Structure formats: C-alpha cells, structure tokens
Amino acid sequence: MSKYWNKKINEAEPYVAGEQPKAGVKIIKLNTNENPYAPSPKVAESLAQFDISELRLYPNTDGGELVQAIADREGVKPTQVFCGNGSDEVLALCFQAFFEKEGNTDLPVLTPEFSYSFYPVYESFYDIRAKKIPLREDFRLDASDYAGVPNCGIAIANPNAPTSRAISLDDIAFICKSNPDSVVIIDEAYAYFAEPYETAVSLLPEFPNLCVVRTTSKSYSLAGLRIGYAIASEELIEGLKRARDSFNSYPTDRLAQKIAAVAIRDEEYHKKCRERLIATRKYTEDALRALGFTMPESAANFVFAKPPKGVPAGLLYKKLREKGILVRYFDKDVLRDYLRITIGTDEEMRALAEACTEEIKNVQNS
Ligand SMILES: *Cc1c(COP(=O)(O)O)cnc(C)c1O
C-alpha cells in the first residue's frame, strides 16, 4: 500500500511470474515452460549482420518483416496479423479492446475455471466482469458449457495451462458459432506441442469473431525476446491497433522484429526442436507414471502431474527445490495437489525422475 498509488494500483492483484534464479546458480529450471533448446542458429547470423545504425530509427509500428513472416507461415494476409511485446501484452490489449467494462453491459467474460492465471488479473485490472466455467472430470473442457451463457467475450488457452489438455477444432468452431456476438480468444501459446499439430487459424475464414493469440516464447525458444501476435479478421486486428495506438505505438522493437522473423522462417529447425520435445515429454510421462504419478495426457511442453498417494505436491515441490530442481506449484484450491513440470532436455528429465524416486521413497519411509 502507498499513499502515492491510486486506488486501482493499491487494489491490484498482479500476476506472479515463476521464479527466475540468479545467473550462475546451477539449477534445473522446469518452472516457467521455457524451451530447453537454443533458438534457431540463424538468429545468431542475423544478429551478427545487424546494422546498428538502424537503431536510430523508430521501428515499423505494425512489425514490418515480422508481420510478413507470420502471414507467410500461417497462410493469412498481413492485415490479419497484430504483433505485441509478448502475447501477454497482446492478450491485455484484447481484453481492453473486445470485452466490456463493468457498468457497461455488465456481461462477464467466460474463462475455464482453471486456466492461465493472467486472465483474472486482466479482468480485475480492466474492470471486466468474469465468470469461470467449471471443467469436467480430469480437467476436460466441455464446449457445450460455453453455449447459452450470456457473455461479453470468451478466453480459452488451447492447450490449456496449467492442465495441459487440448480441445478440438470442432469444439472451438462450436464455441465461435454459439457466440456470434462475442470475441472468442484462443490462446495458442502451446499449440505447436500438440500431436498432431492443429491451429484455430484454419477456422478464421469462417469466424470473424475468432482471435488466435500466439507467441514465440515457447516453441521458438524466444521467451527473452518478447514477441507475441494475434491472427484474426481484419476487423479485430484493426480494433487491436486502435487499442495499441492509445497506449504505445511501438510495442515491438527493430531487433526483436528481425530476430523473430528469422526464427519463424526457419521451419526446419523449429520442427526438429518440436519433435525432440514431444519425445522427451513421452519419456517424462512414462517415467512419472511408473512412479505412481497421475496426469492428463499433455498436449503442451509441460505435464500437470499429481504425485502418488501420501506424497503431498507442496512437500515434493520443496524437496525438489532443495535439490536444485525448480517446478511450478500453485498453492490454490484443487491445483495444490499437482505440480506443473516443464519439459526440459532428456538429461534434465532423467534428473527429475531420479530426484522424484528418491524423495518419494523418503516420504514413504518417514
Ligand atoms: C506463456 C504463456 C503466455 C505468455 O507468453 P508471452 O508471449 O511470453 O507473454 C500466454 N498464454 C499462456 C497460456 C502461456 O502459458
């Protein structure tokens, strides 16, 4: 609390990001869903060739060559692409541009009961009413729960975080069709880790109310660069640009635009990393299940795993931390029974499995 802060800031409940350990501390970091592999080697080439005098000039407000790279990759028009400083910023602008303020229509935004924990932060910060839609057994999202519920918009992460489960394109089409007057945000931060890969971008010709949000942070190994983007109808993209230009006309810088464009165009490297990660996820699921963990089938670069009976997730989280392995633990209703574990390299996941084996034995013998 501060007397210098306004009421809104005094009352805000900001998002709490996963811990970033100090440089130089040896730690296995499986807590914020970063990619264990380096970005495309073409990024280094591009950086070496970068003409620093370019930095004198403001960047292209829309993202320049980056927009073209995304449009080419996704098979859409450049006017259907909006770039921002990470998808968190793109999502924040979506909530401001498309969802109603309290006291306006008073209709809520619908989000799954357990989903990306930034959504409630935006809702409260932008005075948007919210309604959480319960998930079914084993965190399954049932699309029919999103029909016939009055709302001013819908936001769903697909695959969902932290549950790791995905819904089908048919489900997304059903939700868009059932809510023609609302914008439906599909947050595809983890889409490239689903097997088989599918994207709601393919539904855009049918649904002008669909807004697909993606990021280079996870599958392109560029969390440090801060590039996220929305792909939608020109009408929605224009709305996002109006919101952006009421706040900051240059959300993405020249270096980031260049680097992200190079990484997005290197499809071969992206595919290789994706396949490697999916194989390691399979190994991790098998190893943890063999130890008695239960978890939904993951379509993301993390698993949402419940430790075996008698081993509290909070305790295991602490024990792993003492061993230098960081995973994510949400000390909240229902979620507190689970650990969200990012998929790292094979070596890191072997170390995780070994540490779990040891700690589970310790707990069961004590
Ligand atoms: C990681 C994540 C984001 C944020 O990505 P940035 O582009 O790094 O801001 C958005 N949505 C979900 C569901 C995420 O897990």
mmCIF file of C-alpha atoms and ligand atoms in Angstrom:
data_model
loop_
_atom_site.group_PDB
_atom_site.id
_atom_site.type_symbol
_atom_site.label_atom_id
_atom_site.label_comp_id
_atom_site.label_asym_id
_atom_site.label_seq_id
_atom_site.Cartn_x
_atom_site.Cartn_y
_atom_site.Cartn_z
ATOM 1 C CA MET A 1 0.000 0.000 0.000
ATOM 2 C CA SER A 2 1.154 3.514 -0.732
ATOM 3 C CA LYS A 3 -0.492 6.898 -0.438
ATOM 4 C CA TYR A 4 1.129 7.782 -3.765
ATOM 5 C CA TRP A 5 -0.587 4.967 -5.617
ATOM 6 C CA ASN A 6 -4.102 5.421 -6.877
ATOM 7 C CA LYS A 7 -6.980 3.229 -5.738
ATOM 8 C CA LYS A 8 -6.618 0.902 -8.694
ATOM 9 C CA ILE A 9 -2.934 0.189 -8.061
ATOM 10 C CA ASN A 10 -3.487 -0.166 -4.336
ATOM 11 C CA GLU A 11 -6.174 -2.735 -5.043
ATOM 12 C CA ALA A 12 -4.464 -4.546 -7.942
ATOM 13 C CA GLU A 13 -3.562 -8.227 -7.589
ATOM 14 C CA PRO A 14 -0.705 -8.537 -10.087
ATOM 15 C CA TYR A 15 0.327 -11.752 -11.792
ATOM 16 C CA VAL A 16 3.118 -13.609 -10.033
ATOM 17 C CA ALA A 17 5.593 -14.992 -12.551
ATOM 18 C CA GLY A 18 7.589 -18.157 -11.944
ATOM 19 C CA GLU A 19 10.875 -17.582 -10.213
ATOM 20 C CA GLN A 20 13.945 -16.659 -12.321
ATOM 21 C CA PRO A 21 17.065 -17.837 -10.478
ATOM 22 C CA LYS A 22 20.174 -15.651 -10.441
ATOM 23 C CA ALA A 23 22.631 -16.186 -13.267
ATOM 24 C CA GLY A 24 25.410 -18.585 -12.373
ATOM 25 C CA VAL A 25 23.374 -20.670 -9.917
ATOM 26 C CA LYS A 26 23.239 -24.229 -11.162
ATOM 27 C CA ILE A 27 19.633 -25.163 -11.285
ATOM 28 C CA ILE A 28 17.348 -27.334 -13.385
ATOM 29 C CA LYS A 29 14.664 -24.878 -14.341
ATOM 30 C CA LEU A 30 11.349 -26.547 -15.084
ATOM 31 C CA ASN A 31 9.012 -23.873 -13.711
ATOM 32 C CA THR A 32 8.094 -21.387 -16.459
ATOM 33 C CA ASN A 33 7.634 -23.510 -19.593
ATOM 34 C CA GLU A 34 10.652 -22.097 -21.384
ATOM 35 C CA ASN A 35 12.139 -24.161 -24.195
ATOM 36 C CA PRO A 36 15.313 -26.082 -23.237
ATOM 37 C CA TYR A 37 16.837 -25.670 -26.708
ATOM 38 C CA ALA A 38 18.582 -22.623 -28.131
ATOM 39 C CA PRO A 39 16.736 -20.532 -30.717
ATOM 40 C CA SER A 40 17.408 -21.098 -34.424
ATOM 41 C CA PRO A 41 21.128 -20.741 -35.266
ATOM 42 C CA LYS A 42 20.032 -18.319 -37.986
ATOM 43 C CA VAL A 43 19.249 -15.840 -35.204
ATOM 44 C CA ALA A 44 22.976 -15.565 -34.421
ATOM 45 C CA GLU A 45 23.804 -14.912 -38.089
ATOM 46 C CA SER A 46 21.134 -12.280 -38.293
ATOM 47 C CA LEU A 47 22.370 -10.564 -35.122
ATOM 48 C CA ALA A 48 25.951 -10.539 -36.409
ATOM 49 C CA GLN A 49 24.800 -8.809 -39.588
ATOM 50 C CA PHE A 50 22.552 -6.311 -37.858
ATOM 51 C CA ASP A 51 23.327 -2.728 -38.817
ATOM 52 C CA ILE A 52 23.265 -0.838 -35.533
ATOM 53 C CA SER A 53 22.607 2.470 -37.234
ATOM 54 C CA GLU A 54 19.090 1.114 -37.815
ATOM 55 C CA LEU A 55 18.506 1.634 -34.115
ATOM 56 C CA ARG A 56 18.423 5.404 -34.649
ATOM 57 C CA LEU A 57 15.051 4.962 -36.250
ATOM 58 C CA TYR A 58 11.737 4.032 -34.724
ATOM 59 C CA PRO A 59 10.591 0.566 -35.700
ATOM 60 C CA ASN A 60 7.715 -0.177 -38.039
ATOM 61 C CA THR A 61 4.691 0.167 -35.790
ATOM 62 C CA ASP A 62 2.983 -2.981 -37.119
ATOM 63 C CA GLY A 63 6.070 -5.203 -37.036
ATOM 64 C CA GLY A 64 7.345 -4.874 -40.622
ATOM 65 C CA GLU A 65 9.076 -8.005 -41.905
ATOM 66 C CA LEU A 66 7.858 -9.927 -38.850
ATOM 67 C CA VAL A 67 4.224 -9.489 -39.897
ATOM 68 C CA GLN A 68 5.107 -10.805 -43.347
ATOM 69 C CA ALA A 69 6.936 -13.820 -41.897
ATOM 70 C CA ILE A 70 3.920 -14.671 -39.703
ATOM 71 C CA ALA A 71 1.475 -14.143 -42.577
ATOM 72 C CA ASP A 72 3.532 -16.429 -44.853
ATOM 73 C CA ARG A 73 3.836 -19.128 -42.221
ATOM 74 C CA GLU A 74 0.150 -19.048 -41.245
ATOM 75 C CA GLY A 75 -1.281 -18.543 -44.716
ATOM 76 C CA VAL A 76 -3.118 -15.308 -43.854
ATOM 77 C CA LYS A 77 -2.941 -11.701 -45.056
ATOM 78 C CA PRO A 78 -0.515 -9.341 -43.275
ATOM 79 C CA THR A 79 -3.567 -7.223 -42.366
ATOM 80 C CA GLN A 80 -4.768 -10.180 -40.278
ATOM 81 C CA VAL A 81 -1.686 -10.087 -38.026
ATOM 82 C CA PHE A 82 -1.062 -7.963 -34.947
ATOM 83 C CA CYS A 83 2.282 -8.044 -33.095
ATOM 84 C CA GLY A 84 2.939 -7.098 -29.499
ATOM 85 C CA ASN A 85 5.532 -7.196 -26.755
ATOM 86 C CA GLY A 86 4.896 -10.813 -25.826
ATOM 87 C CA SER A 87 1.492 -12.441 -26.028
ATOM 88 C CA ASP A 88 0.785 -11.201 -22.524
ATOM 89 C CA GLU A 89 0.626 -7.711 -23.975
ATOM 90 C CA VAL A 90 -1.451 -8.887 -26.944
ATOM 91 C CA LEU A 91 -3.880 -10.575 -24.546
ATOM 92 C CA ALA A 92 -4.044 -7.453 -22.377
ATOM 93 C CA LEU A 93 -4.936 -5.384 -25.446
ATOM 94 C CA CYS A 94 -7.553 -7.964 -26.485
ATOM 95 C CA PHE A 95 -9.217 -7.732 -23.073
ATOM 96 C CA GLN A 96 -9.260 -3.929 -23.357
ATOM 97 C CA ALA A 97 -10.411 -3.794 -26.965
ATOM 98 C CA PHE A 98 -13.058 -6.508 -27.047
ATOM 99 C CA PHE A 99 -14.506 -7.027 -23.578
ATOM 100 C CA GLU A 100 -16.984 -4.784 -21.805
ATOM 101 C CA LYS A 101 -16.264 -2.740 -18.738
ATOM 102 C CA GLU A 102 -18.313 -3.212 -15.607
ATOM 103 C CA GLY A 103 -21.282 -0.861 -15.652
ATOM 104 C CA ASN A 104 -21.487 -1.030 -19.437
ATOM 105 C CA THR A 105 -23.338 -4.196 -20.410
ATOM 106 C CA ASP A 106 -22.313 -5.948 -17.188
ATOM 107 C CA LEU A 107 -21.885 -9.186 -19.104
ATOM 108 C CA PRO A 108 -18.977 -11.376 -17.975
ATOM 109 C CA VAL A 109 -16.016 -12.807 -19.856
ATOM 110 C CA LEU A 110 -16.064 -16.591 -19.745
ATOM 111 C CA THR A 111 -12.849 -18.438 -18.974
ATOM 112 C CA PRO A 112 -12.246 -22.015 -17.855
ATOM 113 C CA GLU A 113 -12.199 -22.441 -14.086
ATOM 114 C CA PHE A 114 -8.524 -23.405 -14.208
ATOM 115 C CA SER A 115 -6.610 -21.592 -16.891
ATOM 116 C CA TYR A 116 -3.845 -19.088 -17.491
ATOM 117 C CA SER A 117 -3.605 -17.086 -14.280
ATOM 118 C CA PHE A 118 -3.116 -13.807 -16.137
ATOM 119 C CA TYR A 119 -6.775 -13.755 -17.322
ATOM 120 C CA PRO A 120 -8.237 -12.918 -13.885
ATOM 121 C CA VAL A 121 -5.529 -10.284 -13.450
ATOM 122 C CA TYR A 122 -6.614 -8.518 -16.663
ATOM 123 C CA GLU A 123 -10.266 -8.866 -15.707
ATOM 124 C CA SER A 124 -9.822 -7.153 -12.399
ATOM 125 C CA PHE A 125 -7.353 -4.552 -13.683
ATOM 126 C CA TYR A 126 -9.613 -3.539 -16.568
ATOM 127 C CA ASP A 127 -12.848 -3.750 -14.513
ATOM 128 C CA ILE A 128 -14.288 -6.555 -16.590
ATOM 129 C CA ARG A 129 -16.820 -8.924 -15.082
ATOM 130 C CA ALA A 130 -15.673 -12.538 -15.072
ATOM 131 C CA LYS A 131 -17.367 -15.899 -14.959
ATOM 132 C CA LYS A 132 -15.441 -19.105 -14.531
ATOM 133 C CA ILE A 133 -16.825 -22.133 -16.311
ATOM 134 C CA PRO A 134 -16.108 -25.353 -14.389
ATOM 135 C CA LEU A 135 -14.056 -28.032 -16.090
ATOM 136 C CA ARG A 136 -15.306 -31.619 -16.132
ATOM 137 C CA GLU A 137 -13.562 -34.785 -14.948
ATOM 138 C CA ASP A 138 -9.784 -34.775 -15.226
ATOM 139 C CA PHE A 139 -9.850 -31.070 -16.276
ATOM 140 C CA ARG A 140 -11.756 -31.797 -19.505
ATOM 141 C CA LEU A 141 -13.288 -28.734 -21.134
ATOM 142 C CA ASP A 142 -16.770 -29.401 -22.499
ATOM 143 C CA ALA A 143 -17.599 -27.000 -25.331
ATOM 144 C CA SER A 144 -21.346 -27.248 -24.634
ATOM 145 C CA ASP A 145 -20.739 -25.397 -21.344
ATOM 146 C CA TYR A 146 -19.960 -22.297 -23.449
ATOM 147 C CA ALA A 147 -23.311 -22.192 -25.263
ATOM 148 C CA GLY A 148 -26.312 -20.276 -23.946
ATOM 149 C CA VAL A 149 -24.346 -18.419 -21.261
ATOM 150 C CA PRO A 150 -24.706 -14.633 -21.688
ATOM 151 C CA ASN A 151 -21.241 -13.128 -22.020
ATOM 152 C CA CYS A 152 -19.238 -10.255 -23.482
ATOM 153 C CA GLY A 153 -16.389 -12.500 -24.622
ATOM 154 C CA ILE A 154 -14.559 -15.766 -24.104
ATOM 155 C CA ALA A 155 -10.885 -16.526 -23.460
ATOM 156 C CA ILE A 156 -9.567 -20.074 -23.595
ATOM 157 C CA ALA A 157 -5.988 -21.301 -23.659
ATOM 158 C CA ASN A 158 -5.644 -24.245 -26.035
ATOM 159 C CA PRO A 159 -3.804 -26.350 -24.982
ATOM 160 C CA ASN A 160 -4.837 -25.132 -21.563
ATOM 161 C CA ALA A 161 -2.434 -24.100 -18.823
ATOM 162 C CA PRO A 162 -1.788 -25.453 -16.287
ATOM 163 C CA THR A 163 -3.879 -28.521 -17.130
ATOM 164 C CA SER A 164 -2.003 -29.337 -20.393
ATOM 165 C CA ARG A 165 -5.196 -30.579 -22.090
ATOM 166 C CA ALA A 166 -6.322 -29.555 -25.566
ATOM 167 C CA ILE A 167 -9.741 -29.224 -27.162
ATOM 168 C CA SER A 168 -10.523 -29.983 -30.811
ATOM 169 C CA LEU A 169 -11.059 -27.540 -33.658
ATOM 170 C CA ASP A 170 -14.664 -28.769 -33.792
ATOM 171 C CA ASP A 171 -15.104 -27.629 -30.194
ATOM 172 C CA ILE A 172 -13.632 -24.222 -30.998
ATOM 173 C CA ALA A 173 -15.852 -23.883 -34.065
ATOM 174 C CA PHE A 174 -18.872 -24.781 -31.915
ATOM 175 C CA ILE A 175 -17.953 -22.118 -29.318
ATOM 176 C CA CYS A 176 -17.448 -19.447 -32.018
ATOM 177 C CA LYS A 177 -20.731 -20.389 -33.681
ATOM 178 C CA SER A 178 -22.640 -20.368 -30.373
ATOM 179 C CA ASN A 179 -21.386 -16.879 -29.511
ATOM 180 C CA PRO A 180 -21.511 -14.861 -32.757
ATOM 181 C CA ASP A 181 -21.677 -11.504 -30.922
ATOM 182 C CA SER A 182 -18.651 -12.155 -28.713
ATOM 183 C CA VAL A 183 -14.967 -12.275 -29.493
ATOM 184 C CA VAL A 184 -13.530 -15.706 -28.745
ATOM 185 C CA ILE A 185 -9.833 -15.586 -27.853
ATOM 186 C CA ILE A 186 -7.966 -18.830 -28.362
ATOM 187 C CA ASP A 187 -4.581 -18.516 -26.689
ATOM 188 C CA GLU A 188 -2.293 -20.930 -28.553
ATOM 189 C CA ALA A 189 0.915 -20.415 -26.582
ATOM 190 C CA TYR A 190 1.409 -24.199 -26.581
ATOM 191 C CA ALA A 191 -0.258 -25.196 -29.862
ATOM 192 C CA TYR A 192 2.951 -26.401 -31.508
ATOM 193 C CA PHE A 193 3.447 -29.029 -28.823
ATOM 194 C CA ALA A 194 0.164 -30.793 -29.539
ATOM 195 C CA GLU A 195 0.365 -34.025 -31.520
ATOM 196 C CA PRO A 196 -0.914 -33.796 -34.192
ATOM 197 C CA TYR A 197 -0.424 -30.063 -34.568
ATOM 198 C CA GLU A 198 -3.562 -28.114 -35.330
ATOM 199 C CA THR A 199 -4.416 -24.446 -35.091
ATOM 200 C CA ALA A 200 -7.618 -22.445 -34.894
ATOM 201 C CA VAL A 201 -6.083 -20.189 -37.584
ATOM 202 C CA SER A 202 -7.658 -22.643 -40.037
ATOM 203 C CA LEU A 203 -11.117 -21.575 -38.743
ATOM 204 C CA LEU A 204 -10.589 -17.861 -39.387
ATOM 205 C CA PRO A 205 -12.291 -17.771 -42.814
ATOM 206 C CA GLU A 206 -15.484 -18.947 -41.087
ATOM 207 C CA PHE A 207 -15.432 -16.845 -37.906
ATOM 208 C CA PRO A 208 -14.887 -13.072 -37.837
ATOM 209 C CA ASN A 209 -15.227 -13.239 -34.023
ATOM 210 C CA LEU A 210 -12.247 -15.588 -33.549
ATOM 211 C CA CYS A 211 -8.940 -14.179 -32.320
ATOM 212 C CA VAL A 212 -5.993 -16.585 -32.196
ATOM 213 C CA VAL A 213 -3.119 -15.451 -29.977
ATOM 214 C CA ARG A 214 0.332 -16.987 -30.281
ATOM 215 C CA THR A 215 3.840 -16.391 -29.016
ATOM 216 C CA THR A 216 7.457 -17.005 -29.990
ATOM 217 C CA SER A 217 8.289 -17.546 -26.295
ATOM 218 C CA LYS A 218 7.642 -21.263 -26.006
ATOM 219 C CA SER A 219 8.073 -23.231 -29.226
ATOM 220 C CA TYR A 220 10.569 -20.806 -30.829
ATOM 221 C CA SER A 221 12.742 -20.601 -27.674
ATOM 222 C CA LEU A 222 12.478 -16.799 -27.602
ATOM 223 C CA ALA A 223 10.889 -16.001 -24.235
ATOM 224 C CA GLY A 224 13.570 -13.383 -23.665
ATOM 225 C CA LEU A 225 12.730 -11.530 -26.877
ATOM 226 C CA ARG A 226 9.081 -10.709 -26.056
ATOM 227 C CA ILE A 227 7.186 -11.249 -29.284
ATOM 228 C CA GLY A 228 3.562 -12.351 -29.322
ATOM 229 C CA TYR A 229 0.932 -11.968 -32.011
ATOM 230 C CA ALA A 230 -2.744 -12.197 -32.782
ATOM 231 C CA ILE A 231 -4.167 -13.616 -36.003
ATOM 232 C CA ALA A 232 -7.780 -12.710 -36.698
ATOM 233 C CA SER A 233 -10.192 -10.998 -39.087
ATOM 234 C CA GLU A 234 -9.106 -7.552 -40.304
ATOM 235 C CA GLU A 235 -11.913 -6.073 -38.230
ATOM 236 C CA LEU A 236 -10.495 -7.450 -34.972
ATOM 237 C CA ILE A 237 -6.905 -6.600 -35.907
ATOM 238 C CA GLU A 238 -7.929 -3.013 -36.556
ATOM 239 C CA GLY A 239 -9.533 -2.915 -33.094
ATOM 240 C CA LEU A 240 -6.273 -4.119 -31.541
ATOM 241 C CA LYS A 241 -4.310 -1.441 -33.404
ATOM 242 C CA ARG A 242 -6.677 1.222 -32.064
ATOM 243 C CA ALA A 243 -6.069 -0.072 -28.528
ATOM 244 C CA ARG A 244 -2.291 -0.224 -29.104
ATOM 245 C CA ASP A 245 -2.116 3.295 -30.517
ATOM 246 C CA SER A 246 -3.926 4.600 -27.463
ATOM 247 C CA PHE A 247 -1.096 3.298 -25.315
ATOM 248 C CA ASN A 248 2.220 2.628 -27.113
ATOM 249 C CA SER A 249 2.612 2.753 -30.896
ATOM 250 C CA TYR A 250 5.898 0.817 -30.911
ATOM 251 C CA PRO A 251 5.422 -2.301 -28.819
ATOM 252 C CA THR A 252 7.982 -4.342 -30.780
ATOM 253 C CA ASP A 253 11.497 -3.081 -31.476
ATOM 254 C CA ARG A 254 13.641 -3.402 -34.588
ATOM 255 C CA LEU A 255 15.903 -6.120 -33.219
ATOM 256 C CA ALA A 256 13.033 -8.223 -31.937
ATOM 257 C CA GLN A 257 11.153 -7.900 -35.228
ATOM 258 C CA LYS A 258 14.171 -9.068 -37.192
ATOM 259 C CA ILE A 259 15.104 -11.954 -34.911
ATOM 260 C CA ALA A 260 11.557 -13.273 -34.550
ATOM 261 C CA ALA A 261 11.060 -13.138 -38.319
ATOM 262 C CA VAL A 262 14.233 -15.183 -38.882
ATOM 263 C CA ALA A 263 13.207 -17.771 -36.273
ATOM 264 C CA ILE A 264 9.690 -18.100 -37.703
ATOM 265 C CA ARG A 265 11.061 -18.624 -41.209
ATOM 266 C CA ASP A 266 13.390 -21.411 -40.035
ATOM 267 C CA GLU A 267 10.680 -24.062 -40.144
ATOM 268 C CA GLU A 268 13.090 -26.972 -40.294
ATOM 269 C CA TYR A 269 14.846 -26.130 -37.028
ATOM 270 C CA HIS A 270 11.506 -25.417 -35.339
ATOM 271 C CA LYS A 271 10.212 -28.814 -36.404
ATOM 272 C CA LYS A 272 13.306 -30.597 -35.110
ATOM 273 C CA CYS A 273 13.067 -28.980 -31.656
ATOM 274 C CA ARG A 274 9.344 -29.663 -31.504
ATOM 275 C CA GLU A 275 9.817 -33.356 -32.272
ATOM 276 C CA ARG A 276 12.597 -33.706 -29.768
ATOM 277 C CA LEU A 277 10.490 -32.060 -27.074
ATOM 278 C CA ILE A 278 7.491 -34.273 -27.779
ATOM 279 C CA ALA A 279 9.696 -37.378 -27.470
ATOM 280 C CA THR A 280 11.038 -36.141 -24.129
ATOM 281 C CA ARG A 281 7.501 -35.440 -22.936
ATOM 282 C CA LYS A 282 6.563 -39.038 -23.697
ATOM 283 C CA TYR A 283 9.593 -40.235 -21.721
ATOM 284 C CA THR A 284 8.657 -37.947 -18.813
ATOM 285 C CA GLU A 285 5.029 -39.076 -18.727
ATOM 286 C CA ASP A 286 6.084 -42.721 -18.724
ATOM 287 C CA ALA A 287 8.743 -42.185 -16.057
ATOM 288 C CA LEU A 288 6.421 -40.267 -13.743
ATOM 289 C CA ARG A 289 3.531 -42.696 -14.228
ATOM 290 C CA ALA A 290 5.861 -45.553 -13.352
ATOM 291 C CA LEU A 291 6.473 -43.751 -10.046
ATOM 292 C CA GLY A 292 2.730 -43.560 -9.358
ATOM 293 C CA PHE A 293 2.036 -40.031 -10.607
ATOM 294 C CA THR A 294 -1.252 -39.431 -12.405
ATOM 295 C CA MET A 295 -1.746 -36.749 -15.063
ATOM 296 C CA PRO A 296 -3.866 -35.825 -18.031
ATOM 297 C CA GLU A 297 -2.396 -36.574 -21.475
ATOM 298 C CA SER A 298 -0.293 -33.480 -22.202
ATOM 299 C CA ALA A 299 -0.526 -31.509 -25.436
ATOM 300 C CA ALA A 300 1.919 -28.870 -24.148
ATOM 301 C CA ASN A 301 5.582 -28.525 -23.168
ATOM 302 C CA PHE A 302 4.770 -29.352 -19.559
ATOM 303 C CA VAL A 303 2.904 -32.001 -17.617
ATOM 304 C CA PHE A 304 0.419 -31.382 -14.835
ATOM 305 C CA ALA A 305 1.180 -34.232 -12.519
ATOM 306 C CA LYS A 306 -0.289 -35.420 -9.242
ATOM 307 C CA PRO A 307 2.230 -37.250 -7.051
ATOM 308 C CA PRO A 308 1.390 -40.723 -5.715
ATOM 309 C CA LYS A 309 -0.863 -41.117 -2.653
ATOM 310 C CA GLY A 310 0.733 -39.975 0.586
ATOM 311 C CA VAL A 311 3.158 -37.613 -1.138
ATOM 312 C CA PRO A 312 1.839 -34.035 -0.881
ATOM 313 C CA ALA A 313 2.666 -31.990 -4.005
ATOM 314 C CA GLY A 314 3.701 -28.984 -1.882
ATOM 315 C CA LEU A 315 6.199 -31.106 0.017
ATOM 316 C CA LEU A 316 7.629 -32.658 -3.138
ATOM 317 C CA TYR A 317 7.929 -29.166 -4.657
ATOM 318 C CA LYS A 318 10.014 -28.076 -1.661
ATOM 319 C CA LYS A 319 12.183 -31.190 -1.710
ATOM 320 C CA LEU A 320 12.898 -30.830 -5.432
ATOM 321 C CA ARG A 321 13.761 -27.191 -4.859
ATOM 322 C CA GLU A 322 16.310 -28.180 -2.213
ATOM 323 C CA LYS A 323 17.858 -30.449 -4.835
ATOM 324 C CA GLY A 324 18.103 -27.557 -7.302
ATOM 325 C CA ILE A 325 15.118 -28.568 -9.423
ATOM 326 C CA LEU A 326 12.519 -25.841 -9.858
ATOM 327 C CA VAL A 327 8.978 -26.806 -10.841
ATOM 328 C CA ARG A 328 5.790 -24.744 -10.532
ATOM 329 C CA TYR A 329 3.435 -25.179 -7.613
ATOM 330 C CA PHE A 330 0.114 -23.349 -7.285
ATOM 331 C CA ASP A 331 -0.987 -23.302 -3.648
ATOM 332 C CA LYS A 332 -4.664 -22.922 -4.572
ATOM 333 C CA ASP A 333 -7.816 -24.991 -4.359
ATOM 334 C CA VAL A 334 -7.560 -28.275 -6.387
ATOM 335 C CA LEU A 335 -4.326 -27.141 -8.120
ATOM 336 C CA ARG A 336 -2.382 -27.636 -4.886
ATOM 337 C CA ASP A 337 -2.492 -31.393 -5.437
ATOM 338 C CA TYR A 338 -0.426 -31.060 -8.621
ATOM 339 C CA LEU A 339 2.961 -29.965 -9.889
ATOM 340 C CA ARG A 340 3.353 -28.273 -13.232
ATOM 341 C CA ILE A 341 6.604 -29.562 -14.652
ATOM 342 C CA THR A 342 8.134 -28.061 -17.796
ATOM 343 C CA ILE A 343 9.679 -30.494 -20.255
ATOM 344 C CA GLY A 344 13.417 -29.831 -20.409
ATOM 345 C CA THR A 345 16.176 -31.838 -22.072
ATOM 346 C CA ASP A 346 16.337 -35.642 -21.752
ATOM 347 C CA GLU A 347 19.113 -35.257 -19.227
ATOM 348 C CA GLU A 348 17.125 -32.795 -17.111
ATOM 349 C CA MET A 349 14.068 -35.029 -17.118
ATOM 350 C CA ARG A 350 16.151 -38.047 -16.097
ATOM 351 C CA ALA A 351 17.475 -35.983 -13.189
ATOM 352 C CA LEU A 352 13.896 -35.028 -12.288
ATOM 353 C CA ALA A 353 12.749 -38.663 -12.367
ATOM 354 C CA GLU A 354 15.691 -39.710 -10.192
ATOM 355 C CA ALA A 355 15.034 -36.927 -7.681
ATOM 356 C CA CYS A 356 11.340 -37.858 -7.534
ATOM 357 C CA THR A 357 12.175 -41.531 -6.991
ATOM 358 C CA GLU A 358 14.406 -40.625 -4.075
ATOM 359 C CA GLU A 359 12.047 -38.150 -2.448
ATOM 360 C CA ILE A 360 9.003 -40.373 -2.786
ATOM 361 C CA LYS A 361 10.971 -43.135 -1.061
ATOM 362 C CA ASN A 362 11.973 -40.720 1.723
ATOM 363 C CA VAL A 363 8.397 -39.587 2.312
ATOM 364 C CA GLN A 364 7.027 -43.135 2.254
ATOM 365 C CA ASN A 365 9.697 -44.336 4.698
ATOM 366 C CA SER A 366 9.263 -41.487 7.149
HETATM 367 C C1 LIG B 1 3.449 -18.405 -21.530
HETATM 368 C C2 LIG B 1 2.046 -18.064 -21.833
HETATM 369 C C3 LIG B 1 1.700 -16.845 -22.413
HETATM 370 C C4 LIG B 1 2.652 -15.694 -22.460
HETATM 371 O O1 LIG B 1 3.570 -15.715 -23.404
HETATM 372 P P1 LIG B 1 4.493 -14.457 -23.711
HETATM 373 O O2 LIG B 1 4.376 -14.335 -25.165
HETATM 374 O O3 LIG B 1 5.839 -14.856 -23.235
HETATM 375 O O4 LIG B 1 3.958 -13.238 -22.997
HETATM 376 C C5 LIG B 1 0.401 -16.642 -22.811
HETATM 377 N N1 LIG B 1 -0.551 -17.571 -22.598
HETATM 378 C C6 LIG B 1 -0.267 -18.735 -21.995
HETATM 379 C C7 LIG B 1 -1.359 -19.713 -21.781
HETATM 380 C C8 LIG B 1 1.031 -19.006 -21.580
HETATM 381 O O5 LIG B 1 1.303 -20.128 -20.932
#
